[in-house]
Amino acid sequence: MTEKTEMTIKTEPPASNDAQGMTIVARTQGQLVRRRFFRHRGALVGMILFGLVFLLAFSSIGFGPIPGWWDKPWTGSGTVVDRGRPTLSVIPEFLGGAGMHLGEHPFGQDNIGKDYFAMTMRGAQVSIIVALTIGLVSTAVGTVLGALAGFFRGKIEAVIMRFTDVMITIPVLVIAAVVGSATGNLGPYFMAIMLGLITWTSVTRLVRGEFLSLREKEFVEAARAVGTSSMRIIFKHILPNTLGVIIVSATLAISSGILLETALSFLGFGVKSPDTSLGLLISDYKNAMVTRPWLFWWPGLFIVAIALSVNFIGDGLRDAFDPRQNRVRD
């Protein structure tokens, strides 16, 4: 007689993440992006710095019909006091300084007694608006062209990409100088739109690459199978999945835009008098670098602050939209 022995195999449940000292929390994609962005120290510093510059520029001297808290206009001249030296003091008295105060002319005065703080704030306003306009226009144009090229392929892609290749071979500064000299007298904002129409090439190539990858996905094939139109597939199904690349590209375009405007204005092809910009201020007072260097320092400091802050924000957005970071630990 043979005895049959039954063996029972117990399967232990896998150790939970809590047991490993780690908690995984389910979050939406938007929550993950926001969480990664606000954990990026460089992005936070850049956002705070850009916000401070933006508020200072637009609240101090006002904008359009909205008055500011600074009492001196950027166009008014006056008597030059103490060779136009800055009255700003940031060293406390207990450290041997004159105390912390703005004074009458914190950034100094120019040759005819204009308040340089007000002039720098006006220059920052124009440069920020021009940079934002260039970034938004170039991103919009590049996104549309890249989407059409990547989705439809064939002749449409060939025409768009060959035209893009031609635009890339032309130095941006050269074609921007031609556009700036032709449109600078029409105002800085019109010039910014025209510059945005010639700086879209990098966005087009990036968006095209994203569309080439996404157009073969199952959700696109399913949309085609139910008879969804091509335009709806592009703008409703594929484009939202490329927002990460587009937003990061927009921040880089804005940063490049302020540097492009500065270069053009410095060379005399950008913003024209009687208006001003940070680049034009540097150009107008470049000869004062030795005798009155503060006329050169302040616009340069604001250019660096704006460009760096936007770049830091772009770095944070790039890391936040990185699909490889799909897990956030508490």
PDB file of C-alpha atoms in Angstrom, residues 90-240:
ATOM      1  CA  VAL A  90      23.799  98.165   0.102  1.00  0.00           C
ATOM      2  CA  ILE A  91      26.472  98.154   2.854  1.00  0.00           C
ATOM      3  CA  PRO A  92      25.038  98.617   6.375  1.00  0.00           C
ATOM      4  CA  GLU A  93      26.444 101.308   8.657  1.00  0.00           C
ATOM      5  CA  PHE A  94      27.776  98.788  11.191  1.00  0.00           C
ATOM      6  CA  LEU A  95      30.034  97.429   8.442  1.00  0.00           C
ATOM      7  CA  GLY A  96      31.407 100.871   7.670  1.00  0.00           C
ATOM      8  CA  GLY A  97      29.032 101.677   4.810  1.00  0.00           C
ATOM      9  CA  ALA A  98      26.560 104.490   4.249  1.00  0.00           C
ATOM     10  CA  GLY A  99      23.551 102.347   5.143  1.00  0.00           C
ATOM     11  CA  MET A 100      21.089 100.613   2.874  1.00  0.00           C
ATOM     12  CA  HIS A 101      19.165 103.103   0.711  1.00  0.00           C
ATOM     13  CA  LEU A 102      18.300 103.859  -2.915  1.00  0.00           C
ATOM     14  CA  GLY A 103      18.970 107.603  -3.013  1.00  0.00           C
ATOM     15  CA  GLU A 104      17.896 109.961  -5.779  1.00  0.00           C
ATOM     16  CA  HIS A 105      19.574 108.072  -8.622  1.00  0.00           C
ATOM     17  CA  PRO A 106      20.362 104.495  -7.502  1.00  0.00           C
ATOM     18  CA  PHE A 107      21.881 103.509 -10.876  1.00  0.00           C
ATOM     19  CA  GLY A 108      23.400 106.934 -11.545  1.00  0.00           C
ATOM     20  CA  GLN A 109      22.779 109.409 -14.378  1.00  0.00           C
ATOM     21  CA  ASP A 110      23.830 109.642 -17.996  1.00  0.00           C
ATOM     22  CA  ASN A 111      25.488 112.573 -19.785  1.00  0.00           C
ATOM     23  CA  ILE A 112      22.400 114.834 -19.806  1.00  0.00           C
ATOM     24  CA  GLY A 113      21.125 113.915 -16.354  1.00  0.00           C
ATOM     25  CA  LYS A 114      18.628 111.185 -17.216  1.00  0.00           C
ATOM     26  CA  ASP A 115      17.895 108.813 -14.365  1.00  0.00           C
ATOM     27  CA  TYR A 116      19.685 105.592 -15.308  1.00  0.00           C
ATOM     28  CA  PHE A 117      17.511 103.423 -13.074  1.00  0.00           C
ATOM     29  CA  ALA A 118      14.410 104.449 -15.033  1.00  0.00           C
ATOM     30  CA  MET A 119      16.243 103.966 -18.340  1.00  0.00           C
ATOM     31  CA  THR A 120      17.422 100.492 -17.323  1.00  0.00           C
ATOM     32  CA  MET A 121      13.911  99.518 -16.261  1.00  0.00           C
ATOM     33  CA  ARG A 122      12.528 100.666 -19.621  1.00  0.00           C
ATOM     34  CA  GLY A 123      15.279  98.738 -21.385  1.00  0.00           C
ATOM     35  CA  ALA A 124      14.426  95.636 -19.349  1.00  0.00           C
ATOM     36  CA  GLN A 125      10.740  95.984 -20.256  1.00  0.00           C
ATOM     37  CA  VAL A 126      11.456  96.148 -23.976  1.00  0.00           C
ATOM     38  CA  SER A 127      14.036  93.347 -23.890  1.00  0.00           C
ATOM     39  CA  ILE A 128      11.723  91.014 -21.929  1.00  0.00           C
ATOM     40  CA  ILE A 129       8.768  91.652 -24.247  1.00  0.00           C
ATOM     41  CA  VAL A 130      10.935  91.205 -27.348  1.00  0.00           C
ATOM     42  CA  ALA A 131      12.427  87.966 -25.995  1.00  0.00           C
ATOM     43  CA  LEU A 132       9.010  86.563 -25.034  1.00  0.00           C
ATOM     44  CA  THR A 133       7.579  87.493 -28.440  1.00  0.00           C
ATOM     45  CA  ILE A 134      10.480  85.891 -30.304  1.00  0.00           C
ATOM     46  CA  GLY A 135      10.164  82.731 -28.210  1.00  0.00           C
ATOM     47  CA  LEU A 136       6.395  82.396 -28.624  1.00  0.00           C
ATOM     48  CA  VAL A 137       6.326  83.170 -32.356  1.00  0.00           C
ATOM     49  CA  SER A 138       9.254  80.897 -33.221  1.00  0.00           C
ATOM     50  CA  THR A 139       7.800  78.081 -31.091  1.00  0.00           C
ATOM     51  CA  ALA A 140       4.362  78.396 -32.706  1.00  0.00           C
ATOM     52  CA  VAL A 141       5.751  78.426 -36.257  1.00  0.00           C
ATOM     53  CA  GLY A 142       8.208  75.619 -35.561  1.00  0.00           C
ATOM     54  CA  THR A 143       5.540  73.463 -33.909  1.00  0.00           C
ATOM     55  CA  VAL A 144       3.133  73.748 -36.832  1.00  0.00           C
ATOM     56  CA  LEU A 145       5.789  73.071 -39.473  1.00  0.00           C
ATOM     57  CA  GLY A 146       7.319  70.200 -37.498  1.00  0.00           C
ATOM     58  CA  ALA A 147       3.901  68.632 -36.916  1.00  0.00           C
ATOM     59  CA  LEU A 148       2.986  68.786 -40.607  1.00  0.00           C
ATOM     60  CA  ALA A 149       6.352  67.379 -41.683  1.00  0.00           C
ATOM     61  CA  GLY A 150       6.378  64.563 -39.145  1.00  0.00           C
ATOM     62  CA  PHE A 151       2.779  63.460 -39.627  1.00  0.00           C
ATOM     63  CA  PHE A 152       2.221  63.656 -43.374  1.00  0.00           C
ATOM     64  CA  ARG A 153       5.743  62.677 -44.519  1.00  0.00           C
ATOM     65  CA  GLY A 154       6.208  62.487 -48.306  1.00  0.00           C
ATOM     66  CA  LYS A 155       6.382  65.677 -50.343  1.00  0.00           C
ATOM     67  CA  ILE A 156       5.182  67.895 -47.501  1.00  0.00           C
ATOM     68  CA  GLU A 157       8.021  66.701 -45.287  1.00  0.00           C
ATOM     69  CA  ALA A 158      10.557  67.056 -48.095  1.00  0.00           C
ATOM     70  CA  VAL A 159       9.571  70.654 -48.857  1.00  0.00           C
ATOM     71  CA  ILE A 160       9.472  71.748 -45.214  1.00  0.00           C
ATOM     72  CA  MET A 161      12.732  70.073 -44.227  1.00  0.00           C
ATOM     73  CA  ARG A 162      14.649  71.260 -47.289  1.00  0.00           C
ATOM     74  CA  PHE A 163      13.506  74.817 -46.551  1.00  0.00           C
ATOM     75  CA  THR A 164      14.543  74.298 -42.929  1.00  0.00           C
ATOM     76  CA  ASP A 165      17.978  73.115 -44.039  1.00  0.00           C
ATOM     77  CA  VAL A 166      18.376  76.243 -46.175  1.00  0.00           C
ATOM     78  CA  MET A 167      17.437  78.470 -43.231  1.00  0.00           C
ATOM     79  CA  ILE A 168      19.904  76.659 -40.978  1.00  0.00           C
ATOM     80  CA  THR A 169      22.793  77.277 -43.376  1.00  0.00           C
ATOM     81  CA  ILE A 170      22.282  81.050 -43.137  1.00  0.00           C
ATOM     82  CA  PRO A 171      23.839  82.537 -39.958  1.00  0.00           C
ATOM     83  CA  VAL A 172      21.039  83.705 -37.679  1.00  0.00           C
ATOM     84  CA  LEU A 173      22.783  86.963 -36.811  1.00  0.00           C
ATOM     85  CA  VAL A 174      23.166  87.887 -40.486  1.00  0.00           C
ATOM     86  CA  ILE A 175      19.548  87.344 -41.453  1.00  0.00           C
ATOM     87  CA  ALA A 176      18.401  88.880 -38.155  1.00  0.00           C
ATOM     88  CA  ALA A 177      20.478  91.982 -38.879  1.00  0.00           C
ATOM     89  CA  VAL A 178      18.787  92.317 -42.274  1.00  0.00           C
ATOM     90  CA  VAL A 179      15.335  91.907 -40.709  1.00  0.00           C
ATOM     91  CA  GLY A 180      16.182  94.219 -37.811  1.00  0.00           C
ATOM     92  CA  SER A 181      17.487  97.008 -40.013  1.00  0.00           C
ATOM     93  CA  ALA A 182      14.372  96.785 -42.193  1.00  0.00           C
ATOM     94  CA  THR A 183      11.837  96.647 -39.337  1.00  0.00           C
ATOM     95  CA  GLY A 184      13.586  98.385 -36.430  1.00  0.00           C
ATOM     96  CA  ASN A 185      11.964 101.740 -37.230  1.00  0.00           C
ATOM     97  CA  LEU A 186       8.505 100.111 -37.051  1.00  0.00           C
ATOM     98  CA  GLY A 187       8.863  99.479 -33.328  1.00  0.00           C
ATOM     99  CA  PRO A 188      10.480  96.786 -31.189  1.00  0.00           C
ATOM    100  CA  TYR A 189       7.392  94.564 -31.039  1.00  0.00           C
ATOM    101  CA  PHE A 190       6.927  94.307 -34.793  1.00  0.00           C
ATOM    102  CA  MET A 191      10.647  93.603 -35.101  1.00  0.00           C
ATOM    103  CA  ALA A 192      10.285  90.834 -32.494  1.00  0.00           C
ATOM    104  CA  ILE A 193       7.521  89.171 -34.519  1.00  0.00           C
ATOM    105  CA  MET A 194       9.663  89.247 -37.648  1.00  0.00           C
ATOM    106  CA  LEU A 195      12.648  87.804 -35.758  1.00  0.00           C
ATOM    107  CA  GLY A 196      10.411  85.020 -34.443  1.00  0.00           C
ATOM    108  CA  LEU A 197       9.524  84.132 -38.035  1.00  0.00           C
ATOM    109  CA  ILE A 198      13.174  83.356 -38.840  1.00  0.00           C
ATOM    110  CA  THR A 199      14.283  81.508 -35.675  1.00  0.00           C
ATOM    111  CA  TRP A 200      11.950  78.491 -35.723  1.00  0.00           C
ATOM    112  CA  THR A 201      14.285  75.892 -37.280  1.00  0.00           C
ATOM    113  CA  SER A 202      15.415  74.057 -34.138  1.00  0.00           C
ATOM    114  CA  VAL A 203      11.841  73.723 -32.852  1.00  0.00           C
ATOM    115  CA  THR A 204      10.721  72.327 -36.213  1.00  0.00           C
ATOM    116  CA  ARG A 205      13.344  69.587 -36.160  1.00  0.00           C
ATOM    117  CA  LEU A 206      12.537  68.583 -32.574  1.00  0.00           C
ATOM    118  CA  VAL A 207       8.772  68.484 -33.087  1.00  0.00           C
ATOM    119  CA  ARG A 208       9.172  66.557 -36.348  1.00  0.00           C
ATOM    120  CA  GLY A 209      11.213  63.918 -34.544  1.00  0.00           C
ATOM    121  CA  GLU A 210       8.548  63.557 -31.860  1.00  0.00           C
ATOM    122  CA  PHE A 211       5.776  63.233 -34.452  1.00  0.00           C
ATOM    123  CA  LEU A 212       7.715  60.606 -36.422  1.00  0.00           C
ATOM    124  CA  SER A 213       7.822  58.479 -33.289  1.00  0.00           C
ATOM    125  CA  LEU A 214       4.266  59.062 -32.093  1.00  0.00           C
ATOM    126  CA  ARG A 215       2.504  58.660 -35.443  1.00  0.00           C
ATOM    127  CA  GLU A 216       3.189  54.904 -35.325  1.00  0.00           C
ATOM    128  CA  LYS A 217       1.706  54.371 -31.853  1.00  0.00           C
ATOM    129  CA  GLU A 218      -1.415  52.282 -31.242  1.00  0.00           C
ATOM    130  CA  PHE A 219      -3.613  55.191 -30.154  1.00  0.00           C
ATOM    131  CA  VAL A 220      -2.944  56.960 -33.449  1.00  0.00           C
ATOM    132  CA  GLU A 221      -3.782  53.825 -35.428  1.00  0.00           C
ATOM    133  CA  ALA A 222      -6.990  53.460 -33.420  1.00  0.00           C
ATOM    134  CA  ALA A 223      -7.949  57.066 -34.170  1.00  0.00           C
ATOM    135  CA  ARG A 224      -7.343  56.480 -37.884  1.00  0.00           C
ATOM    136  CA  ALA A 225      -9.432  53.283 -37.791  1.00  0.00           C
ATOM    137  CA  VAL A 226     -12.527  55.121 -36.507  1.00  0.00           C
ATOM    138  CA  GLY A 227     -12.235  57.762 -39.207  1.00  0.00           C
ATOM    139  CA  THR A 228     -10.703  60.654 -37.214  1.00  0.00           C
ATOM    140  CA  SER A 229      -9.463  63.460 -39.450  1.00  0.00           C
ATOM    141  CA  SER A 230      -5.745  64.136 -39.789  1.00  0.00           C
ATOM    142  CA  MET A 231      -5.972  67.610 -38.227  1.00  0.00           C
ATOM    143  CA  ARG A 232      -7.798  66.207 -35.201  1.00  0.00           C
ATOM    144  CA  ILE A 233      -5.224  63.459 -34.789  1.00  0.00           C
ATOM    145  CA  ILE A 234      -2.410  66.040 -34.973  1.00  0.00           C
ATOM    146  CA  PHE A 235      -3.820  68.594 -32.553  1.00  0.00           C
ATOM    147  CA  LYS A 236      -5.943  66.385 -30.294  1.00  0.00           C
ATOM    148  CA  HIS A 237      -3.970  63.154 -29.994  1.00  0.00           C
ATOM    149  CA  ILE A 238      -0.302  63.674 -30.887  1.00  0.00           C
ATOM    150  CA  LEU A 239       0.413  67.316 -30.034  1.00  0.00           C
ATOM    151  CA  PRO A 240      -0.476  67.003 -26.318  1.00  0.00           C
TER     152      PRO A 240
END
